[in-house]
PDB file of C-alpha atoms in Angstrom:
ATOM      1  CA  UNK Z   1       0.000   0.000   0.000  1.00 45.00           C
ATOM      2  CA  UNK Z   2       3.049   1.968   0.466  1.00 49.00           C
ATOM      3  CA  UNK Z   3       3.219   2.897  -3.484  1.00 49.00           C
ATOM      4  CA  UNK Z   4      -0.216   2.765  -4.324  1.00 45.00           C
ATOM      5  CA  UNK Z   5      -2.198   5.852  -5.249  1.00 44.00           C
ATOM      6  CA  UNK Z   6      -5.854   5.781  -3.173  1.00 51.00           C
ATOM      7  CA  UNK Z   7      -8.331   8.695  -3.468  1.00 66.00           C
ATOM      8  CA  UNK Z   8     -11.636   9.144  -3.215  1.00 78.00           C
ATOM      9  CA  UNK Z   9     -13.232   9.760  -6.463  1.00 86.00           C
ATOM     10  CA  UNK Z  10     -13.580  13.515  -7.775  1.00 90.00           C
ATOM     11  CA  UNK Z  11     -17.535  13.290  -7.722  1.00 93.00           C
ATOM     12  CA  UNK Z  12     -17.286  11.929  -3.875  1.00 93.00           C
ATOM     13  CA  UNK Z  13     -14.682  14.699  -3.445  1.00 91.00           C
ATOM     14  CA  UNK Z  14     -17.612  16.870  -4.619  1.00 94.00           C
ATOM     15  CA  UNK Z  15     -20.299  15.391  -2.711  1.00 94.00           C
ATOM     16  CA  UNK Z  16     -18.494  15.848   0.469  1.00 91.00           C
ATOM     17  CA  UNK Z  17     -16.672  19.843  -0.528  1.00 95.00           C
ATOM     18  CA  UNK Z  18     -20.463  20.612  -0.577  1.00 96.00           C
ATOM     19  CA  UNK Z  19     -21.894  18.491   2.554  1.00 94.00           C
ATOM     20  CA  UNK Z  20     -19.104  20.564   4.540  1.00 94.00           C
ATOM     21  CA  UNK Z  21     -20.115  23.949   3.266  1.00 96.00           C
ATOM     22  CA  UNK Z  22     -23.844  23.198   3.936  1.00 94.00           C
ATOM     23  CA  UNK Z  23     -23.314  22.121   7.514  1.00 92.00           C
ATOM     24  CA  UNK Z  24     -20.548  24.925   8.150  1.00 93.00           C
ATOM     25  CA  UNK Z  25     -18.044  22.050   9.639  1.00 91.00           C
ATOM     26  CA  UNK Z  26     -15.100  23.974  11.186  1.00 92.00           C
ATOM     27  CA  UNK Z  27     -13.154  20.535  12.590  1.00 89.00           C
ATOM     28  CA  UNK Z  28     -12.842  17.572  10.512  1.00 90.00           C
ATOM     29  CA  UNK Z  29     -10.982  14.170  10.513  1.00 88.00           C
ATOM     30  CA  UNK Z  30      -9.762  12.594   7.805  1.00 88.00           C
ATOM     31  CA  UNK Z  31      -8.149   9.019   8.888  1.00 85.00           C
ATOM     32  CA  UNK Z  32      -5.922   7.808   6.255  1.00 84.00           C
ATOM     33  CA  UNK Z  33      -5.192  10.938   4.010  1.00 84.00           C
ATOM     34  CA  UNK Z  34      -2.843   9.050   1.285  1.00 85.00           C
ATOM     35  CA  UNK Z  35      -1.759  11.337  -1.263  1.00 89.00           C
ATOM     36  CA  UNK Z  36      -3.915  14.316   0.570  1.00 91.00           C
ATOM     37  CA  UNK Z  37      -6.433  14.467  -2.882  1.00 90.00           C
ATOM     38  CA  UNK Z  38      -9.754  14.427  -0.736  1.00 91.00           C
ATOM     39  CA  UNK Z  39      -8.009  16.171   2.044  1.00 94.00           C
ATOM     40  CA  UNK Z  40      -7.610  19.075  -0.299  1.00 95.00           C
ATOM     41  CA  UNK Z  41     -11.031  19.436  -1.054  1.00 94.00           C
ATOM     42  CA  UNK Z  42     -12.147  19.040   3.059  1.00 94.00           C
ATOM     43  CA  UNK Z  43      -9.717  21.626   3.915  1.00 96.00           C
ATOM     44  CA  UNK Z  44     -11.096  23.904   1.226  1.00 96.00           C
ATOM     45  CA  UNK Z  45     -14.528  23.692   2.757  1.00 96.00           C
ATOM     46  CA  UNK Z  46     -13.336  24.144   6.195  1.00 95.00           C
ATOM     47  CA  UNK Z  47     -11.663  27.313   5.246  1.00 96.00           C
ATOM     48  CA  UNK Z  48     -14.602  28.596   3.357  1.00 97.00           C
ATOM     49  CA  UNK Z  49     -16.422  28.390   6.665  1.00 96.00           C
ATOM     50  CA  UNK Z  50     -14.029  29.776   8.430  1.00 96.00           C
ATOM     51  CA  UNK Z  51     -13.682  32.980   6.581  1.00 96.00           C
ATOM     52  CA  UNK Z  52     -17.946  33.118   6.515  1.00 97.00           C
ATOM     53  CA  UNK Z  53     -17.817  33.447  10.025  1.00 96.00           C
ATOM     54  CA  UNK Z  54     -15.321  35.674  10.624  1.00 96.00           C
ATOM     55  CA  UNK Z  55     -16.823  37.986   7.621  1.00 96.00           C
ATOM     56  CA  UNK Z  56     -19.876  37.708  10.549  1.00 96.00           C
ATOM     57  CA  UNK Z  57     -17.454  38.710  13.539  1.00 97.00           C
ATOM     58  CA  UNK Z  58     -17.207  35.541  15.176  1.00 96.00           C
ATOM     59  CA  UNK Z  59     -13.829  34.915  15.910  1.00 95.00           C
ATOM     60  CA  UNK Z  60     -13.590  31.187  14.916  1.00 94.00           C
ATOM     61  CA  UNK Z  61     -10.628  28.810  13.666  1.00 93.00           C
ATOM     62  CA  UNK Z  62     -10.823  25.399  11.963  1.00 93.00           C
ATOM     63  CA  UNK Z  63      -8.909  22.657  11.007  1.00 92.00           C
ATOM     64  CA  UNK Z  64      -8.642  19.281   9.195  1.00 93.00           C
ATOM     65  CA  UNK Z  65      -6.927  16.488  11.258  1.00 90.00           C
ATOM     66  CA  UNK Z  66      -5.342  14.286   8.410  1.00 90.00           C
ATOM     67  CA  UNK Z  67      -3.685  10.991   9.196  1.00 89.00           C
ATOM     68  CA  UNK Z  68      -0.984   9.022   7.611  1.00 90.00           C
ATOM     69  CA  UNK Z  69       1.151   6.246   8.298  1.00 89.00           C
ATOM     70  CA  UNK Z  70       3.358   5.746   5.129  1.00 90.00           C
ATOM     71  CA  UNK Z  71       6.199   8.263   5.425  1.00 93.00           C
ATOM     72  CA  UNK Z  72       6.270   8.691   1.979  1.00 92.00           C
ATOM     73  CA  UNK Z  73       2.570   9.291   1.127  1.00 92.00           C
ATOM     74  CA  UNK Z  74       2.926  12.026   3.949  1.00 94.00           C
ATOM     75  CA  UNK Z  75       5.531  13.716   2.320  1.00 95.00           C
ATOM     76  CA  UNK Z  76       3.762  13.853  -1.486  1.00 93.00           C
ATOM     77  CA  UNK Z  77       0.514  14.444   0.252  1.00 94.00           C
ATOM     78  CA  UNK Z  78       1.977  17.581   1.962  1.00 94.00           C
ATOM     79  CA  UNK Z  79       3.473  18.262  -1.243  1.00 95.00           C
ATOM     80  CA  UNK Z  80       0.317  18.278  -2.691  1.00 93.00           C
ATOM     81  CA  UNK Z  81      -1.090  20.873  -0.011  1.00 94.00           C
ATOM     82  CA  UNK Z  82       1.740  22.921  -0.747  1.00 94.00           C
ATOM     83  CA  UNK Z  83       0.696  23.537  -4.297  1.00 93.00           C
ATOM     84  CA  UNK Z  84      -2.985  24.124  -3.648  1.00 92.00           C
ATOM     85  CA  UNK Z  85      -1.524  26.698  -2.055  1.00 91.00           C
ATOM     86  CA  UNK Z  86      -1.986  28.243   1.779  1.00 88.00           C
ATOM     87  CA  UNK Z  87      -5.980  28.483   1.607  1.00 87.00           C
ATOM     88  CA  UNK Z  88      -5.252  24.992   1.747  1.00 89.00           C
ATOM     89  CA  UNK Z  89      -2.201  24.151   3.584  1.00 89.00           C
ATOM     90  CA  UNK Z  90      -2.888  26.400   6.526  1.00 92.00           C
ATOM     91  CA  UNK Z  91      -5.727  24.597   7.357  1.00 95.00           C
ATOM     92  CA  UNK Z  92      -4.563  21.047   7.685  1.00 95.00           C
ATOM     93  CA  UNK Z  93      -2.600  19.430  10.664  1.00 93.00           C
ATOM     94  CA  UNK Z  94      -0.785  16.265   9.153  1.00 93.00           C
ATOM     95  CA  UNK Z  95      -0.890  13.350  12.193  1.00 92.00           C
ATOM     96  CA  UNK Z  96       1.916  10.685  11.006  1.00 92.00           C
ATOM     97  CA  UNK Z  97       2.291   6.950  12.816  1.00 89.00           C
ATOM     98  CA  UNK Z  98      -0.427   4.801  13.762  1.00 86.00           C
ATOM     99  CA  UNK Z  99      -4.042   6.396  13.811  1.00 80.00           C
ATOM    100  CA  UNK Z 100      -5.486   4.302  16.688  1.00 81.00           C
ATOM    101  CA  UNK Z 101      -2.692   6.800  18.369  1.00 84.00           C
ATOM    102  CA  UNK Z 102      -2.295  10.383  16.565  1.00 83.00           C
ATOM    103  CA  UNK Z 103      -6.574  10.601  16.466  1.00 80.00           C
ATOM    104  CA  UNK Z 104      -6.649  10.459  20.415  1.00 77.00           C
ATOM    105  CA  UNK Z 105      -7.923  14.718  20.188  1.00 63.00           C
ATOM    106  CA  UNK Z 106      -9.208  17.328  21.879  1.00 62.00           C
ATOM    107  CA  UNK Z 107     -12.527  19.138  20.708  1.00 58.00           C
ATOM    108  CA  UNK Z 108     -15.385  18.343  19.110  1.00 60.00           C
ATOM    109  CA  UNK Z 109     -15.581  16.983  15.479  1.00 65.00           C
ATOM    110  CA  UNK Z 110     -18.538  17.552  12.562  1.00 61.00           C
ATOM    111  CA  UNK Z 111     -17.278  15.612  10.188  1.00 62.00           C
ATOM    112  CA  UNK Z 112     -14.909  12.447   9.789  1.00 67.00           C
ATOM    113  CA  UNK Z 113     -14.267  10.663   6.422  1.00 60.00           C
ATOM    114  CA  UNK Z 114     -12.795   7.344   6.668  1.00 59.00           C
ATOM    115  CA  UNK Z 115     -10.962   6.832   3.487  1.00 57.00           C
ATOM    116  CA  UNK Z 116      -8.309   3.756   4.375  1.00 55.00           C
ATOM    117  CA  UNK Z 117      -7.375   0.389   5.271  1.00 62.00           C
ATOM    118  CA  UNK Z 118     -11.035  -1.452   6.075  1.00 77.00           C
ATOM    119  CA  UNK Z 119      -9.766  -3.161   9.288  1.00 80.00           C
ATOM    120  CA  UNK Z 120      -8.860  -0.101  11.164  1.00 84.00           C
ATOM    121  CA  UNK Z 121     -12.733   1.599  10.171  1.00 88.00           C
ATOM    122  CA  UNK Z 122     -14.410   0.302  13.683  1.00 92.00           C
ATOM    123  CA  UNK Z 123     -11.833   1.181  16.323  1.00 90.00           C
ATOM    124  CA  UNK Z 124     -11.241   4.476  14.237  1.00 88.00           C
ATOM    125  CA  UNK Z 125     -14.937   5.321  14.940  1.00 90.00           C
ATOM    126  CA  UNK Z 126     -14.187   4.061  18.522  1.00 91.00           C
ATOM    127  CA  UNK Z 127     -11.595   6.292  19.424  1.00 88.00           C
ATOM    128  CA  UNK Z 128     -13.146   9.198  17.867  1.00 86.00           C
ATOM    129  CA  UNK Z 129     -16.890   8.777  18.865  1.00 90.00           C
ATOM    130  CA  UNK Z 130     -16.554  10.939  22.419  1.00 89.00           C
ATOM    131  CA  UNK Z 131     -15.840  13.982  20.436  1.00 86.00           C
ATOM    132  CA  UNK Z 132     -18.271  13.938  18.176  1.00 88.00           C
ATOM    133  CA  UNK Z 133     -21.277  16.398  18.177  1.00 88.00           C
ATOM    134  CA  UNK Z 134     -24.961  15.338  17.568  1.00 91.00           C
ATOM    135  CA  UNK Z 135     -25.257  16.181  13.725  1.00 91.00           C
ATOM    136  CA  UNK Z 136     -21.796  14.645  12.679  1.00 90.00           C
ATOM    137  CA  UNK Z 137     -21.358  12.901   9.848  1.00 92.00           C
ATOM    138  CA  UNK Z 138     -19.462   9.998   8.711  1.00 91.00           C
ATOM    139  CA  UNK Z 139     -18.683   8.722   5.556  1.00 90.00           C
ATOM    140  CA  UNK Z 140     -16.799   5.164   4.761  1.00 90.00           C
ATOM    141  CA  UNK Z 141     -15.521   4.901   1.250  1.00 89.00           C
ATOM    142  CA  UNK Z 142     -15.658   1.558  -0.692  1.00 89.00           C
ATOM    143  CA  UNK Z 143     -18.005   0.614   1.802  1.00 90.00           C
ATOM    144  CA  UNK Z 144     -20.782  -2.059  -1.089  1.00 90.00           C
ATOM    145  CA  UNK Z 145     -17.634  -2.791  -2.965  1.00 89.00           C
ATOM    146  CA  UNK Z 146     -15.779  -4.298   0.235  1.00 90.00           C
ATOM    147  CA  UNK Z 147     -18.502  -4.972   2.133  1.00 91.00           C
ATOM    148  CA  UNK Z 148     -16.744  -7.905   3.658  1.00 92.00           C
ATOM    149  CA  UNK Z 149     -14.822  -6.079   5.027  1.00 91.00           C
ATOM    150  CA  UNK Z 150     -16.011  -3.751   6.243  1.00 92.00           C
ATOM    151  CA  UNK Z 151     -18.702  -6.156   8.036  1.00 94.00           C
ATOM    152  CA  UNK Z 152     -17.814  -5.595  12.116  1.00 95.00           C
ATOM    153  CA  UNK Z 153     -18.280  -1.366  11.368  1.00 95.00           C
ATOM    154  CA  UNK Z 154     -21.418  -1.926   9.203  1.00 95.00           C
ATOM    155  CA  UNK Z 155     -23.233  -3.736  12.099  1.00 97.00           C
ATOM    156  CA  UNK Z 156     -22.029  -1.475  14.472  1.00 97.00           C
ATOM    157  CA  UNK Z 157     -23.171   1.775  12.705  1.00 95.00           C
ATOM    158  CA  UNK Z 158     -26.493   0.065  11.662  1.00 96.00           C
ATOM    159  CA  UNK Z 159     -26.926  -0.780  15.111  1.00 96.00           C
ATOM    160  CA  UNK Z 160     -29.583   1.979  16.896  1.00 94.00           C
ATOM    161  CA  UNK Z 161     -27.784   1.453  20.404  1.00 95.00           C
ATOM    162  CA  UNK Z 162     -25.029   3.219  19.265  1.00 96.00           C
ATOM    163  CA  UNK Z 163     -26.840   6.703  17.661  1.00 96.00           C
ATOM    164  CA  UNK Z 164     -26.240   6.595  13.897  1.00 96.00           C
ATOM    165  CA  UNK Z 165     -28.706   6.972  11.330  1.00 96.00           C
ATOM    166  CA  UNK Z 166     -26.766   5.709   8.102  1.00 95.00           C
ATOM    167  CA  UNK Z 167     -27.394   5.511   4.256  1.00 96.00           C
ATOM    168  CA  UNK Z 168     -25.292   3.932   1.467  1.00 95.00           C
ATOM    169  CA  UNK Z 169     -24.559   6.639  -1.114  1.00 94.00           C
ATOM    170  CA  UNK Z 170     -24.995   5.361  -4.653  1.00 93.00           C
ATOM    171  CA  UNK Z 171     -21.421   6.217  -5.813  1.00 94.00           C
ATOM    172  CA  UNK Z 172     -18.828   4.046  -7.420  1.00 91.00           C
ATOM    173  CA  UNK Z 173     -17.924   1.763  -4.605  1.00 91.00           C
ATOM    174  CA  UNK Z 174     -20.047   2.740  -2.255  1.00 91.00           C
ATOM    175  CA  UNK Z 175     -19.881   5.756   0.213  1.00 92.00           C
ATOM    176  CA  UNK Z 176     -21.714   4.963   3.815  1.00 93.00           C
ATOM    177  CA  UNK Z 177     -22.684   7.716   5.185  1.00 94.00           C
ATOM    178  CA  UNK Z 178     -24.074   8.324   8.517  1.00 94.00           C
ATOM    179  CA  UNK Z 179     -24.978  10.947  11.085  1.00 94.00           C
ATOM    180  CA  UNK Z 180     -24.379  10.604  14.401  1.00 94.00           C
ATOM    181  CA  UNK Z 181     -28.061  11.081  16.430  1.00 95.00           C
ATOM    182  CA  UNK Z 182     -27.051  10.319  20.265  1.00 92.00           C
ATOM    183  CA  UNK Z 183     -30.821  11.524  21.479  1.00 79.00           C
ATOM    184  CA  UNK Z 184     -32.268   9.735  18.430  1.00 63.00           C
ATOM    185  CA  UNK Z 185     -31.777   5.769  19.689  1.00 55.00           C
ATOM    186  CA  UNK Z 186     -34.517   3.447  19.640  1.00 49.00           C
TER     187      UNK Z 186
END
């Protein structure tokens, strides 16, 4: 996996650009940022609603929380951040090593993509479930194409004890996405 070029899909790029503007997410996670392609597009969003509320007077930051364990894909995918330029760059924090470690965060989260290896999807969601805030949204890429694997965070997140309302997005592959309802459990 060290070599091997993963990104989500421009149009699920798209999908989730505009899911971030429309819910003004200021704090997102990204686990497993590859390259940085989709992380681009997150960060772009976040700044975007950054600078909307500060045109408003609210003194606000934001952030994307990328993670990475392949040196080398952390190094091309700041690279990559670099060229988009600093509306871009200055709004991502690169985590490197072992997610199940660099995710362990402060504050609160309204958005998390997980974009990686399958295995890691469930105690990803684990470690980063305290933080997040009724509303959030979680997406899981690949997720009818390797739904094998993916089968231990499916039934979890289709589970109503645990407060998500989920949906598979028709897109190539499959995008899960669901929203995290605490109040909401049946």
């Amino acid at each position: 996996m060290r070599d091997k070029f993963v990104a989500l899909e421009e149009d699920k790029c798209h999908f989730m650009y505009l899911l971030a503007r429309a819910k003004g997410a200021l704090n997102v996670v990204e686990a497993g940022t590859s390259f940085g392609v989709s992380t681009i597009y997150l960060a772009l969003a976040v700044g975007q609603n950054v600078a909307d509320q500060k045109a408003l007077g609210r003194s606000v930051g934001g952030r994307v929380i990328a993670t990475e364990k392949e040196p080398s894909k952390a190094v091309r995918a700041r690279e990559h951040w670099a060229e988009a330029g600093d509306e871009i760059a200055g709004v991502i924090e690169l985590r490197e090593g072992d997610l199940l470690e660099t995710l362990k965060m402060e504050g609160g989260c309204r958005m998390r993509l997980i974009s990686f290896w399958t295995p890691m999807a469930l105690p990803t969601l684990k470690i980063i479930k305290p933080r997040l805030k009724k509303g959030a949204v979680v997406f899981a890429d690949n997720t009818s194409m390797a739904r094998p694997l993916y089968k231990e965070y499916l039934n979890y997140i289709h589970d109503p004890a645990n407060g998500f309302k989920t949906t598979e997005v028709p897109y190539t592959g499959g995008l899960q996405m669901s929203v995290y309802l605490p109040e909401e459990i049946m």
